[in-house]
Amino acid sequence: MNINANLESIKGMAANAAEIAKKKASALAAIAKAKVAIFAEEDKIKKAEAELGRLYYNDYVSGNAADTVAYQAICDRITLSRNAVQEQRELIARVKEENAAQGIIVDEGEIN
């Protein structure tokens, strides 16, 4: 082989490695963004559950009938947040699967 052929081969391998690195970085960024969204939704769930508990306890202690309208509004918020968490988890799985299909292994441990 001549030098030009070797240089072209090396250049091709470098371009391929750069493209793989770019795709992997993009996948890791998408996963990191999804994890932040999951954390935010889980925080909303915890706050809503605490609010629901306080409301229920106040009704219980005061002997009032359960305010199902107020309970329902809080439960709806919890359900929305749980659905959002599930969507983000599905997004993470999709990103991993799409990259794996291209031979790119995305390890969440690489996210700092």
GROMACS .gro file of N, CA, C and O in nm:
model
  448
    1MET      N    1   0.083  -0.119   0.000
    1MET     CA    2   0.000   0.000   0.000
    1MET      C    3   0.087   0.124   0.000
    1MET      O    4   0.190   0.129   0.064
    2ASN      N    5   0.037   0.225  -0.062
    2ASN     CA    6   0.115   0.348  -0.063
    2ASN      C    7   0.075   0.438   0.054
    2ASN      O    8  -0.024   0.414   0.123
    3ILE      N    9   0.149   0.539   0.074
    3ILE     CA   10   0.128   0.629   0.187
    3ILE      C   11  -0.007   0.699   0.178
    3ILE      O   12  -0.076   0.714   0.278
    4ASN      N   13  -0.047   0.741   0.059
    4ASN     CA   14  -0.176   0.809   0.043
    4ASN      C   15  -0.293   0.719   0.083
    4ASN      O   16  -0.387   0.765   0.146
    5ALA      N   17  -0.286   0.592   0.048
    5ALA     CA   18  -0.391   0.499   0.084
    5ALA      C   19  -0.397   0.481   0.236
    5ALA      O   20  -0.506   0.475   0.295
    6ASN      N   21  -0.280   0.473   0.299
    6ASN     CA   22  -0.276   0.461   0.445
    6ASN      C   23  -0.332   0.585   0.512
    6ASN      O   24  -0.405   0.575   0.611
    7LEU      N   25  -0.296   0.700   0.460
    7LEU     CA   26  -0.347   0.825   0.517
    7LEU      C   27  -0.498   0.835   0.502
    7LEU      O   28  -0.567   0.878   0.595
    8GLU      N   29  -0.550   0.796   0.387
    8GLU     CA   30  -0.695   0.798   0.365
    8GLU      C   31  -0.765   0.701   0.460
    8GLU      O   32  -0.872   0.732   0.513
    9SER      N   33  -0.705   0.585   0.481
    9SER     CA   34  -0.762   0.486   0.572
    9SER      C   35  -0.765   0.541   0.715
    9SER      O   36  -0.867   0.530   0.784
   10ILE      N   37  -0.658   0.601   0.757
   10ILE     CA   38  -0.651   0.660   0.892
   10ILE      C   39  -0.750   0.774   0.905
   10ILE      O   40  -0.820   0.788   1.006
   11LYS      N   41  -0.758   0.855   0.800
   11LYS     CA   42  -0.852   0.968   0.800
   11LYS      C   43  -0.995   0.917   0.811
   11LYS      O   44  -1.076   0.973   0.886
   12GLY      N   45  -1.027   0.810   0.740
   12GLY     CA   46  -1.160   0.752   0.747
   12GLY      C   47  -1.192   0.697   0.885
   12GLY      O   48  -1.303   0.715   0.936
   13MET      N   49  -1.096   0.630   0.945
   13MET     CA   50  -1.115   0.576   1.080
   13MET      C   51  -1.135   0.689   1.180
   13MET      O   52  -1.220   0.679   1.269
   14ALA      N   53  -1.060   0.796   1.167
   14ALA     CA   54  -1.073   0.910   1.258
   14ALA      C   55  -1.210   0.977   1.242
   14ALA      O   56  -1.274   1.013   1.341
   15ALA      N   57  -1.254   0.991   1.119
   15ALA     CA   58  -1.386   1.051   1.094
   15ALA      C   59  -1.496   0.963   1.153
   15ALA      O   60  -1.592   1.014   1.213
   16ASN      N   61  -1.482   0.832   1.137
   16ASN     CA   62  -1.579   0.739   1.192
   16ASN      C   63  -1.581   0.747   1.344
   16ASN      O   64  -1.688   0.751   1.407
   17ALA      N   65  -1.464   0.751   1.405
   17ALA     CA   66  -1.456   0.761   1.552
   17ALA      C   67  -1.517   0.892   1.600
   17ALA      O   68  -1.588   0.894   1.702
   18ALA      N   69  -1.496   0.999   1.528
   18ALA     CA   70  -1.552   1.129   1.565
   18ALA      C   71  -1.704   1.127   1.555
   18ALA      O   72  -1.775   1.181   1.642
   19GLU      N   73  -1.757   1.063   1.452
   19GLU     CA   74  -1.902   1.053   1.434
   19GLU      C   75  -1.964   0.970   1.547
   19GLU      O   76  -2.068   1.007   1.601
   20ILE      N   77  -1.900   0.861   1.583
   20ILE     CA   78  -1.950   0.777   1.693
   20ILE      C   79  -1.947   0.856   1.824
   20ILE      O   80  -2.043   0.852   1.901
   21ALA      N   81  -1.839   0.928   1.848
   21ALA     CA   82  -1.828   1.009   1.970
   21ALA      C   83  -1.937   1.116   1.974
   21ALA      O   84  -1.996   1.141   2.080
   22LYS      N   85  -1.965   1.175   1.861
   22LYS     CA   86  -2.069   1.279   1.852
   22LYS      C   87  -2.205   1.219   1.885
   22LYS      O   88  -2.283   1.277   1.962
   23LYS      N   89  -2.236   1.104   1.826
   23LYS     CA   90  -2.364   1.038   1.852
   23LYS      C   91  -2.376   0.997   1.998
   23LYS      O   92  -2.482   1.011   2.060
   24LYS      N   93  -2.267   0.945   2.054
   24LYS     CA   94  -2.270   0.902   2.194
   24LYS      C   95  -2.290   1.022   2.287
   24LYS      O   96  -2.368   1.016   2.381
   25ALA      N   97  -2.220   1.131   2.258
   25ALA     CA   98  -2.236   1.253   2.340
   25ALA      C   99  -2.378   1.305   2.333
   25ALA      O  100  -2.436   1.347   2.434
   26SER      N  101  -2.436   1.301   2.215
   26SER     CA  102  -2.574   1.345   2.198
   26SER      C  103  -2.670   1.256   2.277
   26SER      O  104  -2.762   1.305   2.343
   27ALA      N  105  -2.647   1.126   2.273
   27ALA     CA  106  -2.731   1.032   2.348
   27ALA      C  107  -2.717   1.054   2.498
   27ALA      O  108  -2.817   1.057   2.571
   28LEU      N  109  -2.594   1.074   2.544
   28LEU     CA  110  -2.573   1.098   2.687
   28LEU      C  111  -2.638   1.228   2.731
   28LEU      O  112  -2.694   1.235   2.842
   29ALA      N  113  -2.635   1.329   2.647
   29ALA     CA  114  -2.699   1.457   2.680
   29ALA      C  115  -2.851   1.439   2.690
   29ALA      O  116  -2.914   1.492   2.782
   30ALA      N  117  -2.908   1.364   2.597
   30ALA     CA  118  -3.052   1.339   2.601
   30ALA      C  119  -3.091   1.262   2.727
   30ALA      O  120  -3.193   1.291   2.790
   31ILE      N  121  -3.010   1.164   2.763
   31ILE     CA  122  -3.038   1.085   2.883
   31ILE      C  123  -3.025   1.172   3.008
   31ILE      O  124  -3.108   1.165   3.099
   32ALA      N  125  -2.922   1.255   3.012
   32ALA     CA  126  -2.904   1.344   3.128
   32ALA      C  127  -3.023   1.439   3.142
   32ALA      O  128  -3.073   1.461   3.253
   33LYS      N  129  -3.069   1.493   3.031
   33LYS     CA  130  -3.184   1.584   3.032
   33LYS      C  131  -3.309   1.510   3.082
   33LYS      O  132  -3.385   1.564   3.162
   34ALA      N  133  -3.327   1.387   3.037
   34ALA     CA  134  -3.442   1.307   3.081
   34ALA      C  135  -3.433   1.277   3.230
   34ALA      O  136  -3.534   1.282   3.301
   35LYS      N  137  -3.313   1.249   3.279
   35LYS     CA  138  -3.296   1.220   3.422
   35LYS      C  139  -3.327   1.344   3.507
   35LYS      O  140  -3.385   1.332   3.616
   36VAL      N  141  -3.290   1.461   3.459
   36VAL     CA  142  -3.324   1.585   3.531
   36VAL      C  143  -3.475   1.602   3.535
   36VAL      O  144  -3.532   1.637   3.639
   37ALA      N  145  -3.541   1.575   3.424
   37ALA     CA  146  -3.687   1.585   3.418
   37ALA      C  147  -3.752   1.484   3.513
   37ALA      O  148  -3.850   1.516   3.582
   38ILE      N  149  -3.697   1.363   3.520
   38ILE     CA  150  -3.749   1.261   3.612
   38ILE      C  151  -3.735   1.308   3.755
   38ILE      O  152  -3.829   1.299   3.835
   39PHE      N  153  -3.617   1.362   3.789
   39PHE     CA  154  -3.594   1.411   3.925
   39PHE      C  155  -3.696   1.520   3.961
   39PHE      O  156  -3.753   1.520   4.070
   40ALA      N  157  -3.721   1.612   3.868
   40ALA     CA  158  -3.815   1.721   3.893
   40ALA      C  159  -3.956   1.668   3.914
   40ALA      O  160  -4.029   1.713   4.005
   41GLU      N  161  -3.997   1.572   3.831
   41GLU     CA  162  -4.131   1.514   3.846
   41GLU      C  163  -4.144   1.434   3.975
   41GLU      O  164  -4.248   1.440   4.041
   42GLU      N  165  -4.039   1.362   4.012
   42GLU     CA  166  -4.044   1.286   4.137
   42GLU      C  167  -4.053   1.380   4.257
   42GLU      O  168  -4.120   1.349   4.356
   43ASP      N  169  -3.990   1.496   4.247
   43ASP     CA  170  -4.000   1.596   4.353
   43ASP      C  171  -4.144   1.648   4.362
   43ASP      O  172  -4.198   1.665   4.472
   44LYS      N  173  -4.207   1.671   4.247
   44LYS     CA  174  -4.347   1.715   4.246
   44LYS      C  175  -4.436   1.609   4.310
   44LYS      O  176  -4.530   1.642   4.383
   45ILE      N  177  -4.407   1.483   4.281
   45ILE     CA  178  -4.487   1.373   4.338
   45ILE      C  179  -4.475   1.373   4.490
   45ILE      O  180  -4.575   1.364   4.562
   46LYS      N  181  -4.353   1.384   4.540
   46LYS     CA  182  -4.332   1.383   4.686
   46LYS      C  183  -4.407   1.499   4.753
   46LYS      O  184  -4.471   1.481   4.857
   47LYS      N  185  -4.399   1.616   4.692
   47LYS     CA  186  -4.468   1.733   4.749
   47LYS      C  187  -4.619   1.716   4.745
   47LYS      O  188  -4.688   1.749   4.842
   48ALA      N  189  -4.671   1.664   4.635
   48ALA     CA  190  -4.815   1.643   4.624
   48ALA      C  191  -4.863   1.536   4.722
   48ALA      O  192  -4.970   1.549   4.783
   49GLU      N  193  -4.785   1.430   4.738
   49GLU     CA  194  -4.822   1.325   4.833
   49GLU      C  195  -4.823   1.380   4.975
   49GLU      O  196  -4.913   1.347   5.054
   50ALA      N  197  -4.727   1.465   5.008
   50ALA     CA  198  -4.724   1.526   5.141
   50ALA      C  199  -4.845   1.618   5.160
   50ALA      O  200  -4.909   1.618   5.266
   51GLU      N  201  -4.878   1.693   5.056
   51GLU     CA  202  -4.994   1.782   5.061
   51GLU      C  203  -5.122   1.701   5.080
   51GLU      O  204  -5.209   1.736   5.160
   52LEU      N  205  -5.133   1.591   5.007
   52LEU     CA  206  -5.250   1.504   5.018
   52LEU      C  207  -5.260   1.446   5.160
   52LEU      O  208  -5.368   1.442   5.219
   53GLY      N  209  -5.146   1.404   5.214
   53GLY     CA  210  -5.145   1.349   5.350
   53GLY      C  211  -5.187   1.452   5.453
   53GLY      O  212  -5.265   1.421   5.544
   54ARG      N  213  -5.137   1.574   5.439
   54ARG     CA  214  -5.175   1.681   5.534
   54ARG      C  215  -5.325   1.709   5.524
   54ARG      O  216  -5.394   1.724   5.626
   55LEU      N  217  -5.376   1.717   5.403
   55LEU     CA  218  -5.518   1.745   5.382
   55LEU      C  219  -5.603   1.634   5.443
   55LEU      O  220  -5.700   1.661   5.516
   56TYR      N  221  -5.566   1.510   5.415
   56TYR     CA  222  -5.641   1.397   5.471
   56TYR      C  223  -5.636   1.399   5.623
   56TYR      O  224  -5.738   1.381   5.691
   57TYR      N  225  -5.516   1.421   5.678
   57TYR     CA  226  -5.501   1.421   5.823
   57TYR      C  227  -5.585   1.533   5.886
   57TYR      O  228  -5.652   1.512   5.988
   58ASN      N  229  -5.582   1.651   5.826
   58ASN     CA  230  -5.662   1.763   5.879
   58ASN      C  231  -5.811   1.728   5.877
   58ASN      O  232  -5.884   1.760   5.972
   59ASP      N  233  -5.857   1.666   5.769
   59ASP     CA  234  -5.997   1.625   5.763
   59ASP      C  235  -6.026   1.519   5.869
   59ASP      O  236  -6.130   1.522   5.935
   60TYR      N  237  -5.935   1.428   5.887
   60TYR     CA  238  -5.952   1.320   5.985
   60TYR      C  239  -5.959   1.376   6.127
   60TYR      O  240  -6.048   1.342   6.204
   61VAL      N  241  -5.863   1.463   6.162
   61VAL     CA  242  -5.856   1.518   6.297
   61VAL      C  243  -5.977   1.605   6.327
   61VAL      O  244  -6.032   1.602   6.437
   62SER      N  245  -6.020   1.683   6.230
   62SER     CA  246  -6.132   1.774   6.253
   62SER      C  247  -6.267   1.703   6.241
   62SER      O  248  -6.369   1.761   6.275
   63GLY      N  249  -6.266   1.580   6.195
   63GLY     CA  250  -6.392   1.506   6.181
   63GLY      C  251  -6.470   1.546   6.058
   63GLY      O  252  -6.585   1.507   6.043
   64ASN      N  253  -6.409   1.624   5.971
   64ASN     CA  254  -6.477   1.666   5.848
   64ASN      C  255  -6.483   1.551   5.749
   64ASN      O  256  -6.396   1.463   5.748
   65ALA      N  257  -6.582   1.557   5.664
   65ALA     CA  258  -6.591   1.459   5.556
   65ALA      C  259  -6.476   1.485   5.459
   65ALA      O  260  -6.429   1.599   5.445
   66ALA      N  261  -6.433   1.381   5.395
   66ALA     CA  262  -6.323   1.394   5.299
   66ALA      C  263  -6.363   1.488   5.187
   66ALA      O  264  -6.473   1.479   5.133
   67ASP      N  265  -6.275   1.579   5.155
   67ASP     CA  266  -6.299   1.674   5.047
   67ASP      C  267  -6.249   1.610   4.917
   67ASP      O  268  -6.136   1.633   4.874
   68THR      N  269  -6.334   1.528   4.857
   68THR     CA  270  -6.290   1.451   4.741
   68THR      C  271  -6.250   1.539   4.624
   68THR      O  272  -6.165   1.498   4.544
   69VAL      N  273  -6.305   1.657   4.613
   69VAL     CA  274  -6.266   1.746   4.504
   69VAL      C  275  -6.120   1.789   4.522
   69VAL      O  276  -6.041   1.785   4.428
   70ALA      N  277  -6.085   1.826   4.643
   70ALA     CA  278  -5.947   1.867   4.670
   70ALA      C  279  -5.854   1.746   4.656
   70ALA      O  280  -5.743   1.759   4.602
   71TYR      N  281  -5.896   1.631   4.705
   71TYR     CA  282  -5.815   1.509   4.692
   71TYR      C  283  -5.791   1.477   4.544
   71TYR      O  284  -5.681   1.442   4.504
   72GLN      N  285  -5.899   1.487   4.466
   72GLN     CA  286  -5.890   1.452   4.324
   72GLN      C  287  -5.790   1.540   4.251
   72GLN      O  288  -5.712   1.493   4.170
   73ALA      N  289  -5.791   1.669   4.281
   73ALA     CA  290  -5.699   1.762   4.214
   73ALA      C  291  -5.554   1.723   4.244
   73ALA      O  292  -5.469   1.723   4.153
   74ILE      N  293  -5.526   1.689   4.367
   74ILE     CA  294  -5.389   1.650   4.405
   74ILE      C  295  -5.355   1.515   4.341
   74ILE      O  296  -5.244   1.497   4.287
   75CYS      N  297  -5.448   1.422   4.345
   75CYS     CA  298  -5.423   1.290   4.284
   75CYS      C  299  -5.399   1.303   4.134
   75CYS      O  300  -5.314   1.232   4.078
   76ASP      N  301  -5.470   1.394   4.069
   76ASP     CA  302  -5.449   1.417   3.926
   76ASP      C  303  -5.308   1.469   3.898
   76ASP      O  304  -5.245   1.427   3.802
   77ARG      N  305  -5.260   1.558   3.985
   77ARG     CA  306  -5.123   1.609   3.968
   77ARG      C  307  -5.022   1.496   3.984
   77ARG      O  308  -4.924   1.489   3.909
   78ILE      N  309  -5.045   1.410   4.081
   78ILE     CA  310  -4.955   1.296   4.103
   78ILE      C  311  -4.956   1.206   3.979
   78ILE      O  312  -4.849   1.164   3.932
   79THR      N  313  -5.072   1.177   3.927
   79THR     CA  314  -5.084   1.092   3.809
   79THR      C  315  -5.013   1.154   3.689
   79THR      O  316  -4.941   1.084   3.616
   80LEU      N  317  -5.030   1.283   3.669
   80LEU     CA  318  -4.962   1.351   3.558
   80LEU      C  319  -4.810   1.339   3.572
   80LEU      O  320  -4.739   1.312   3.474
   81SER      N  321  -4.761   1.360   3.693
   81SER     CA  322  -4.616   1.351   3.715
   81SER      C  323  -4.566   1.208   3.697
   81SER      O  324  -4.459   1.186   3.639
   82ARG      N  325  -4.642   1.111   3.743
   82ARG     CA  326  -4.601   0.970   3.725
   82ARG      C  327  -4.598   0.934   3.577
   82ARG      O  328  -4.508   0.863   3.532
   83ASN      N  329  -4.695   0.984   3.502
   83ASN     CA  330  -4.695   0.960   3.357
   83ASN      C  331  -4.575   1.026   3.290
   83ASN      O  332  -4.514   0.967   3.201
   84ALA      N  333  -4.540   1.146   3.335
   84ALA     CA  334  -4.424   1.216   3.280
   84ALA      C  335  -4.295   1.139   3.310
   84ALA      O  336  -4.207   1.129   3.224
   85VAL      N  337  -4.285   1.084   3.430
   85VAL     CA  338  -4.168   1.003   3.466
   85VAL      C  339  -4.158   0.882   3.374
   85VAL      O  340  -4.051   0.850   3.321
   86GLN      N  341  -4.272   0.815   3.353
   86GLN     CA  342  -4.273   0.697   3.267
   86GLN      C  343  -4.231   0.733   3.124
   86GLN      O  344  -4.155   0.661   3.060
   87GLU      N  345  -4.280   0.847   3.074
   87GLU     CA  346  -4.243   0.891   2.939
   87GLU      C  347  -4.092   0.915   2.929
   87GLU      O  348  -4.030   0.878   2.829
   88GLN      N  349  -4.034   0.975   3.031
   88GLN     CA  350  -3.890   1.001   3.030
   88GLN      C  351  -3.810   0.871   3.037
   88GLN      O  352  -3.707   0.857   2.971
   89ARG      N  353  -3.858   0.775   3.115
   89ARG     CA  354  -3.790   0.645   3.122
   89ARG      C  355  -3.797   0.572   2.988
   89ARG      O  356  -3.701   0.508   2.947
   90GLU      N  357  -3.911   0.585   2.920
   90GLU     CA  358  -3.925   0.525   2.788
   90GLU      C  359  -3.832   0.594   2.688
   90GLU      O  360  -3.775   0.529   2.601
   91LEU      N  361  -3.818   0.726   2.701
   91LEU     CA  362  -3.727   0.801   2.615
   91LEU      C  363  -3.583   0.752   2.634
   91LEU      O  364  -3.511   0.729   2.536
   92ILE      N  365  -3.542   0.733   2.758
   92ILE     CA  366  -3.407   0.683   2.787
   92ILE      C  367  -3.388   0.546   2.723
   92ILE      O  368  -3.285   0.520   2.659
   93ALA      N  369  -3.486   0.458   2.738
   93ALA     CA  370  -3.475   0.325   2.680
   93ALA      C  371  -3.465   0.333   2.528
   93ALA      O  372  -3.386   0.261   2.466
   94ARG      N  373  -3.545   0.421   2.466
   94ARG     CA  374  -3.541   0.438   2.321
   94ARG      C  375  -3.406   0.488   2.273
   94ARG      O  376  -3.352   0.439   2.174
   95VAL      N  377  -3.350   0.585   2.343
   95VAL     CA  378  -3.219   0.639   2.307
   95VAL      C  379  -3.114   0.529   2.313
   95VAL      O  380  -3.031   0.514   2.222
   96LYS      N  381  -3.118   0.450   2.419
   96LYS     CA  382  -3.022   0.340   2.433
   96LYS      C  383  -3.039   0.237   2.321
   96LYS      O  384  -2.940   0.192   2.262
   97GLU      N  385  -3.164   0.201   2.291
   97GLU     CA  386  -3.190   0.101   2.188
   97GLU      C  387  -3.146   0.151   2.050
   97GLU      O  388  -3.086   0.075   1.973
   98GLU      N  389  -3.177   0.276   2.018
   98GLU     CA  390  -3.140   0.332   1.888
   98GLU      C  391  -2.989   0.335   1.871
   98GLU      O  392  -2.937   0.305   1.763
   99ASN      N  393  -2.920   0.369   1.976
   99ASN     CA  394  -2.774   0.372   1.969
   99ASN      C  395  -2.715   0.232   1.963
   99ASN      O  396  -2.620   0.207   1.889
  100ALA      N  397  -2.772   0.140   2.039
  100ALA     CA  398  -2.724   0.002   2.037
  100ALA      C  399  -2.741  -0.058   1.898
  100ALA      O  400  -2.655  -0.134   1.852
  101ALA      N  401  -2.849  -0.020   1.829
  101ALA     CA  402  -2.872  -0.071   1.694
  101ALA      C  403  -2.764  -0.024   1.597
  101ALA      O  404  -2.738  -0.088   1.496
  102GLN      N  405  -2.699   0.087   1.633
  102GLN     CA  406  -2.590   0.141   1.551
  102GLN      C  407  -2.454   0.097   1.604
  102GLN      O  408  -2.350   0.145   1.559
  103GLY      N  409  -2.456   0.008   1.704
  103GLY     CA  410  -2.331  -0.041   1.762
  103GLY      C  411  -2.269   0.053   1.863
  103GLY      O  412  -2.152   0.039   1.900
  104ILE      N  413  -2.347   0.149   1.911
  104ILE     CA  414  -2.296   0.246   2.009
  104ILE      C  415  -2.358   0.213   2.144
  104ILE      O  416  -2.480   0.219   2.162
  105ILE      N  417  -2.273   0.175   2.239
  105ILE     CA  418  -2.320   0.140   2.372
  105ILE      C  419  -2.319   0.266   2.459
  105ILE      O  420  -2.216   0.332   2.475
  106VAL      N  421  -2.435   0.298   2.511
  106VAL     CA  422  -2.450   0.417   2.595
  106VAL      C  423  -2.466   0.370   2.739
  106VAL      O  424  -2.562   0.301   2.771
  107ASP      N  425  -2.372   0.407   2.824
  107ASP     CA  426  -2.373   0.368   2.965
  107ASP      C  427  -2.407   0.492   3.047
  107ASP      O  428  -2.333   0.591   3.044
  108GLU      N  429  -2.518   0.485   3.120
  108GLU     CA  430  -2.560   0.600   3.202
  108GLU      C  431  -2.456   0.637   3.306
  108GLU      O  432  -2.452   0.750   3.353
  109GLY      N  433  -2.368   0.545   3.341
  109GLY     CA  434  -2.261   0.574   3.435
  109GLY      C  435  -2.162   0.676   3.381
  109GLY      O  436  -2.084   0.733   3.457
  110GLU      N  437  -2.167   0.701   3.252
  110GLU     CA  438  -2.078   0.799   3.191
  110GLU      C  439  -2.128   0.942   3.211
  110GLU      O  440  -2.059   1.036   3.178
  111ILE      N  441  -2.250   0.955   3.265
  111ILE     CA  442  -2.306   1.087   3.288
  111ILE      C  443  -2.258   1.135   3.424
  111ILE      O  444  -2.277   1.069   3.525
  112ASN      N  445  -2.197   1.250   3.427
  112ASN     CA  446  -2.148   1.306   3.555
  112ASN      C  447  -2.245   1.404   3.610
  112ASN      O  448  -2.312   1.473   3.552
   0.00000   0.00000   0.00000
